PDB file of C-alpha atoms and ligand atoms in Angstrom:
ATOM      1  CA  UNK A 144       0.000   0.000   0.000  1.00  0.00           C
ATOM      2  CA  UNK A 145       1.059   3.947  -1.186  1.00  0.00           C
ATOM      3  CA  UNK A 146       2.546   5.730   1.936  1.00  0.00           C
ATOM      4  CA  UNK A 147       1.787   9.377   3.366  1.00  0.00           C
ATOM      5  CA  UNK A 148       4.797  10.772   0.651  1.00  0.00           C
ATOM      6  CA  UNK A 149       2.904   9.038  -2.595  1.00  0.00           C
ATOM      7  CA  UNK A 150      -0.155  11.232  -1.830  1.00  0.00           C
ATOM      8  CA  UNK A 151      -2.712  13.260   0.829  1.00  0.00           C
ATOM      9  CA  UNK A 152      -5.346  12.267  -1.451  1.00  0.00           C
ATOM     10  CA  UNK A 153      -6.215   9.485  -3.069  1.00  0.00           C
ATOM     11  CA  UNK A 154      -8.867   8.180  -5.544  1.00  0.00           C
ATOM     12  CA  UNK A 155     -10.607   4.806  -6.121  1.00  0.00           C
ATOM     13  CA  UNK A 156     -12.913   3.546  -8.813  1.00  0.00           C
ATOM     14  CA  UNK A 157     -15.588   0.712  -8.826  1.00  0.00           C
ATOM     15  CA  UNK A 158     -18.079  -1.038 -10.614  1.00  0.00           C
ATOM     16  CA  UNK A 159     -20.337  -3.737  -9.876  1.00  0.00           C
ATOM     17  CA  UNK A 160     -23.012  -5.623 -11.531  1.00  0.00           C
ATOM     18  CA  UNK A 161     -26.180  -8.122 -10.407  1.00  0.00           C
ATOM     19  CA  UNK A 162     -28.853  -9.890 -12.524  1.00  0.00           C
ATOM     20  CA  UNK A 163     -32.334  -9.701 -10.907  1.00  0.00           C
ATOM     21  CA  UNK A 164     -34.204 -12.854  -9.676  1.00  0.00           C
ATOM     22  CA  UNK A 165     -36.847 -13.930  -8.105  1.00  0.00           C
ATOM     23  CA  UNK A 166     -37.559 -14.712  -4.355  1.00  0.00           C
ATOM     24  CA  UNK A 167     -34.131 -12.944  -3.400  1.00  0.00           C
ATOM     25  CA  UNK A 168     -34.050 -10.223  -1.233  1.00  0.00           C
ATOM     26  CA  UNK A 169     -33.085  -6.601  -3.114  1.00  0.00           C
ATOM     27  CA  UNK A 170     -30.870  -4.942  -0.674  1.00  0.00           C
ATOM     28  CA  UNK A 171     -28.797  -1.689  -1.623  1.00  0.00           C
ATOM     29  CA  UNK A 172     -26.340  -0.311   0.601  1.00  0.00           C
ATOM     30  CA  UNK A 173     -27.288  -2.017   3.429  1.00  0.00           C
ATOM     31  CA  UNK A 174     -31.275  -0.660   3.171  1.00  0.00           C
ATOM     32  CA  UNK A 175     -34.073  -3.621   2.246  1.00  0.00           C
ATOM     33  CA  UNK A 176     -35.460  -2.012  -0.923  1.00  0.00           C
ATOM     34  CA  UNK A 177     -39.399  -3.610  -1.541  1.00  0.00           C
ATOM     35  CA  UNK A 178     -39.280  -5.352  -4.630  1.00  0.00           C
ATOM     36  CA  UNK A 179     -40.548  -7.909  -6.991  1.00  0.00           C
ATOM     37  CA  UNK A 180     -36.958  -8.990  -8.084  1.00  0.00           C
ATOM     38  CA  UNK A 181     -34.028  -9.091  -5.835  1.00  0.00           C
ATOM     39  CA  UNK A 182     -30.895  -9.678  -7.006  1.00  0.00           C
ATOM     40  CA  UNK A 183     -28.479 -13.282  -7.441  1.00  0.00           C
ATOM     41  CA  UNK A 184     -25.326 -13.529  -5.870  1.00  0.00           C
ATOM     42  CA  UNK A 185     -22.835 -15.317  -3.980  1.00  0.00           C
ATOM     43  CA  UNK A 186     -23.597 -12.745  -1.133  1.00  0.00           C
ATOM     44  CA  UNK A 187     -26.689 -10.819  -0.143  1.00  0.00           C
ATOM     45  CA  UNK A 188     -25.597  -9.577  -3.965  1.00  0.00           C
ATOM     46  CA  UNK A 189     -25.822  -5.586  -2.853  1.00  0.00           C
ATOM     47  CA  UNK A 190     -24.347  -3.778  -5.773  1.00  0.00           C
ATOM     48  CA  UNK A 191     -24.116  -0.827  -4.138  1.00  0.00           C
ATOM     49  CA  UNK A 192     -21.869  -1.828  -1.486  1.00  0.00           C
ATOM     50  CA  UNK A 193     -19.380  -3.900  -3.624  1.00  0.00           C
ATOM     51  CA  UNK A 194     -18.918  -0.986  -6.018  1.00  0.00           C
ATOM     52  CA  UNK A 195     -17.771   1.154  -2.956  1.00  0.00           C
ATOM     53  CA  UNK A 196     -15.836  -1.563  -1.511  1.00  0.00           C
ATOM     54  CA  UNK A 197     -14.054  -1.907  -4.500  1.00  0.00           C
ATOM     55  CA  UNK A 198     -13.353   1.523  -5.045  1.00  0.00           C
ATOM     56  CA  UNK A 199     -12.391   1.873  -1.620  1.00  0.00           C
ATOM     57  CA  UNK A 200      -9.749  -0.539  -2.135  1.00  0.00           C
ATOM     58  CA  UNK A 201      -8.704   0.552  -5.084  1.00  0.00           C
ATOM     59  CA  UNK A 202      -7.702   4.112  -3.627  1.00  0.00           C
ATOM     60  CA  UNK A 203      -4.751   2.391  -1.818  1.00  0.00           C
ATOM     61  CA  UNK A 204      -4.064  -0.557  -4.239  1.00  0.00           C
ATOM     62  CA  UNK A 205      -5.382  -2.958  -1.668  1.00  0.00           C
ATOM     63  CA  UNK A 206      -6.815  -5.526  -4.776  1.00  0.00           C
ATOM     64  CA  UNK A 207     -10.657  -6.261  -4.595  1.00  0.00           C
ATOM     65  CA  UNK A 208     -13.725  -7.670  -3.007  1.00  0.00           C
ATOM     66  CA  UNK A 209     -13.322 -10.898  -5.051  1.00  0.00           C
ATOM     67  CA  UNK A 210      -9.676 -11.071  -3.465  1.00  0.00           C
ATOM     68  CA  UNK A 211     -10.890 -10.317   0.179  1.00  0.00           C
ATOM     69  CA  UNK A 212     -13.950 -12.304   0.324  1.00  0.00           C
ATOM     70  CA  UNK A 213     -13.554 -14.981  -2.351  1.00  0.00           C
ATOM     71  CA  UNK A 214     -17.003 -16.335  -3.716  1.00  0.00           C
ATOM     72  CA  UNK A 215     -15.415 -20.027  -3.613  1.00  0.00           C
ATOM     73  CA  UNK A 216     -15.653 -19.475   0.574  1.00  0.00           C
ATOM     74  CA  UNK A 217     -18.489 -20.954   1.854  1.00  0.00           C
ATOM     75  CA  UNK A 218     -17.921 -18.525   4.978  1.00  0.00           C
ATOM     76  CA  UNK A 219     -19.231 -16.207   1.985  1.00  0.00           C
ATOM     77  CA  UNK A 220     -22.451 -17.124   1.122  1.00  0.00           C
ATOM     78  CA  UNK A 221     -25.007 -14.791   1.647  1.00  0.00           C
ATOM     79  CA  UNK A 222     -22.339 -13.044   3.545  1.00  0.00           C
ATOM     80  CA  UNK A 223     -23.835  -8.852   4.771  1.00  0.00           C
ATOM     81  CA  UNK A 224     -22.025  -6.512   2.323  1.00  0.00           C
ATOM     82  CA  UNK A 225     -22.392  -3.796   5.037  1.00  0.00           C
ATOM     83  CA  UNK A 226     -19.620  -6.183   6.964  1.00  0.00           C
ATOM     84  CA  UNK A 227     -17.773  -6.655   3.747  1.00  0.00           C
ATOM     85  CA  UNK A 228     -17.632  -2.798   3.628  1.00  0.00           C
ATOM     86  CA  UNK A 229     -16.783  -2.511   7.421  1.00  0.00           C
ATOM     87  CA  UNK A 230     -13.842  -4.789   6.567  1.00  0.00           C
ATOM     88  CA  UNK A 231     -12.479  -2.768   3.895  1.00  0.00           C
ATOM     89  CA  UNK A 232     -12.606   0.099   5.488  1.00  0.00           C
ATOM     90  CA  UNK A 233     -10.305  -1.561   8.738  1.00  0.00           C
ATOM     91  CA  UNK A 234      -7.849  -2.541   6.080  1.00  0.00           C
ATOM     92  CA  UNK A 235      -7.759   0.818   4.896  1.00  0.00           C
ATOM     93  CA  UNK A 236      -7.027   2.377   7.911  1.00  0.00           C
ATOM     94  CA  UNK A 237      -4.634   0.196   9.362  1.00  0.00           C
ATOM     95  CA  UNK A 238      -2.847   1.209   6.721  1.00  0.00           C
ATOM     96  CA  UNK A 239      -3.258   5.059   7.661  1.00  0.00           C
ATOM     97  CA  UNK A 240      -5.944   6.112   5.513  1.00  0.00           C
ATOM     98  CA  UNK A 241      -9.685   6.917   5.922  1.00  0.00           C
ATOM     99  CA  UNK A 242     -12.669   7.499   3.767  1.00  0.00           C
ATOM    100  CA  UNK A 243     -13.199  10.744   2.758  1.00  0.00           C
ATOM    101  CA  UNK A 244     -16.059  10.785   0.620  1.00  0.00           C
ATOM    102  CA  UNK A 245     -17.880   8.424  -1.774  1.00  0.00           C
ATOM    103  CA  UNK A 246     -20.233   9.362  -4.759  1.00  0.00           C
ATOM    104  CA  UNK A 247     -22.324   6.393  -6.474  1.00  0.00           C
ATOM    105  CA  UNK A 248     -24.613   6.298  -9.407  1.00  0.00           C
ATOM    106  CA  UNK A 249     -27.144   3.248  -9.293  1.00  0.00           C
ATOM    107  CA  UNK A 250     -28.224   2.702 -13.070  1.00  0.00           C
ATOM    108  CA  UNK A 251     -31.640   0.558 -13.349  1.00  0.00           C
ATOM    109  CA  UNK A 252     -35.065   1.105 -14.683  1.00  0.00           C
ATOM    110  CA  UNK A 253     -36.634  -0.068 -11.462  1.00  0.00           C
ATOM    111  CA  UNK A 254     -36.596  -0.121  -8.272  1.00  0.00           C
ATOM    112  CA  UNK A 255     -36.165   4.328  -8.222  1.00  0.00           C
ATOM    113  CA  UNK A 256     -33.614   4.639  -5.562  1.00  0.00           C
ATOM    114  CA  UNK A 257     -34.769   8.476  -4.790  1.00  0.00           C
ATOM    115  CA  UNK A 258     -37.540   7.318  -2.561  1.00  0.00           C
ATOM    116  CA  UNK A 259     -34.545   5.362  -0.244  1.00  0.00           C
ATOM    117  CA  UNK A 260     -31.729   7.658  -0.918  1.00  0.00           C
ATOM    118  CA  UNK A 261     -31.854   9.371   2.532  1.00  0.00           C
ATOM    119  CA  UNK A 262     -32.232   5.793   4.214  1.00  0.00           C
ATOM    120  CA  UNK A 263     -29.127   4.431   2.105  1.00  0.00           C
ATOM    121  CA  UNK A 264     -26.823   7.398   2.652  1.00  0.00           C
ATOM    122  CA  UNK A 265     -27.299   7.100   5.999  1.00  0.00           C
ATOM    123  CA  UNK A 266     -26.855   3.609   6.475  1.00  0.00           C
ATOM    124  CA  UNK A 267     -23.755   3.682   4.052  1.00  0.00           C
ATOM    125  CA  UNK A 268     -22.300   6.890   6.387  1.00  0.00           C
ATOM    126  CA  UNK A 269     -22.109   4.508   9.440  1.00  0.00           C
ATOM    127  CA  UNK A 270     -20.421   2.099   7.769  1.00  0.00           C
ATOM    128  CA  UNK A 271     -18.155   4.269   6.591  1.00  0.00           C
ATOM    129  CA  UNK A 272     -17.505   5.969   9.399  1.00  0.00           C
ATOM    130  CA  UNK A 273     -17.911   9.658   8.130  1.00  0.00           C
ATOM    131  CA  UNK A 274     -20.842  12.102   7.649  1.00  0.00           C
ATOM    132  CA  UNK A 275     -23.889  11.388   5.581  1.00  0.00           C
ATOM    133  CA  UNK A 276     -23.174  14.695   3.730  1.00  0.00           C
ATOM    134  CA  UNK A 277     -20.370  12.971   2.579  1.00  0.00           C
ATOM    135  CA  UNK A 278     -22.512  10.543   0.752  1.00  0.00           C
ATOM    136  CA  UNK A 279     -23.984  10.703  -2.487  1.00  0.00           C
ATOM    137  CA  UNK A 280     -26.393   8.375  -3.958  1.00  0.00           C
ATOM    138  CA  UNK A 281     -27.895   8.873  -7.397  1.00  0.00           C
ATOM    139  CA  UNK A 282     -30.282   6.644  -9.392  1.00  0.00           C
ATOM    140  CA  UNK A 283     -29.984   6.291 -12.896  1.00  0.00           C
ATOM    141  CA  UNK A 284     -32.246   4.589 -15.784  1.00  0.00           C
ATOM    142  CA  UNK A 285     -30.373   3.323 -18.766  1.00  0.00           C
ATOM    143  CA  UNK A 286     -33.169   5.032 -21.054  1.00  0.00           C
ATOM    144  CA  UNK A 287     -34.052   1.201 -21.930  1.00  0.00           C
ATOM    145  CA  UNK A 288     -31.065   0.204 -23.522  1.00  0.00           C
ATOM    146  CA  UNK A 289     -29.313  -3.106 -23.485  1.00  0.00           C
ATOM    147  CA  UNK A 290     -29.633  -5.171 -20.271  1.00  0.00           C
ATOM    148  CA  UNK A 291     -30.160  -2.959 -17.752  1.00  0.00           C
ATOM    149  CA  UNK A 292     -33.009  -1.235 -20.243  1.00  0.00           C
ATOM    150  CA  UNK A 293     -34.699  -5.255 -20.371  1.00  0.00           C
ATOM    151  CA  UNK A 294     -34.591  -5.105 -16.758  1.00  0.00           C
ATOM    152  CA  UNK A 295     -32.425  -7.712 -16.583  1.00  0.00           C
ATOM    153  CA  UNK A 296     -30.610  -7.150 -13.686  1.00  0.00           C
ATOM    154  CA  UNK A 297     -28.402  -3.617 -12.314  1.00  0.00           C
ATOM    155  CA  UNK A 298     -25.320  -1.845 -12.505  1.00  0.00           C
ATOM    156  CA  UNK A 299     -23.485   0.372  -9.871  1.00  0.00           C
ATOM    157  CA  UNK A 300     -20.409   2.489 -10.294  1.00  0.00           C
ATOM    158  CA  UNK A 301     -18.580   4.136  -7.491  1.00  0.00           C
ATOM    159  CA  UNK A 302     -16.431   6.791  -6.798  1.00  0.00           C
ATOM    160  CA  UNK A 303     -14.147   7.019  -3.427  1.00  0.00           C
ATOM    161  CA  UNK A 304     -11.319   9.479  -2.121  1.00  0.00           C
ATOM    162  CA  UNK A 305      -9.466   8.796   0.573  1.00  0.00           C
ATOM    163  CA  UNK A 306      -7.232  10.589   3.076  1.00  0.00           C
ATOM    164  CA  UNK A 307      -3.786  10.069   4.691  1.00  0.00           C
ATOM    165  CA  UNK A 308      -4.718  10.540   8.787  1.00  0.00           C
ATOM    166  CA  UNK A 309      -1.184   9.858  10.502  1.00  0.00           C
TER     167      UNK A 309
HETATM  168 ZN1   ZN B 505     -21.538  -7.747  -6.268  1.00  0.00          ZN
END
């Protein structure tokens, strides 16, 4: 991992992806979001928080959620992204650094996240340690294009920066 000289600031990227299905539980950063569809996955399959997991990893070169919580662990299965999160964020600052600020975009026809934003910032603050202000959450249709636009399942992309704190 980068140390206090390589930068103050530093920026992370990620992206996740789930494919809706039936009798599964749609949960998005952390909040239980009433649905028809939820989504499949190895985990409780929440998009939102693997995209800023990812991306908070990223920001330090710490590798990825696959690498931390492999999917072939049956420790993992249906494993709470919120703790997944949680985790990342200890690695991150035992290395010296903590989370800033984190800006996500949540692109799917349906469910409309605006209705739960304020719920999911909050519950995605507390995880993170840091203000809800510093939280954005944005939903996003895909105008009907491609899979997302057949409702076949969602995308999330996140943005994190982190600080150096020693
Ligand atoms: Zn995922």
């Amino acid at each position: 991992m980068p140390r206090e000289s390589d930068a103050s600031i530093r920026v992370g990227i990620g992206y996740d992806s789930h494919r809706f299905a039936p009798g599964r539980p749609l949960i998005l950063g952390g909040v239980d979001i009433p649905s028809e569809f939820g989504l499949h996955g190895h985990s409780d399959a929440d998009a939102i928080c693997h995209a800023i997991t990812d991306a908070i990893l990223g920001a330090v070169g710490a590798g990825d959620i696959g690498e931390m919580f492999p999917d072939t662990e049956p420790a993992n299965k249906d494993r709470d992204s919120i703790g997944m999160l949680e985790a990342a964020v200890r690695r991150v600052s035992s290395a010296g650094y903590s989370v800033n600020q984190v800006d996500v975009s949540v692109i799917a026809e349906s469910p409309r996240i605006g209705p739960h934003r304020d719920k999911i910032r909050s519950r995605l603050a507390s995880a993170l340690g840091i203000d809800s202000a510093s939280v954005s959450v944005k939903g996003k249709t895909n105008e009907g294009m491609g899979w997302i636009g057949r409702k076949e399942g969602l995308a999330c992309i996140a943005v994190a920066t982190l600080k150096w704190n020693r």
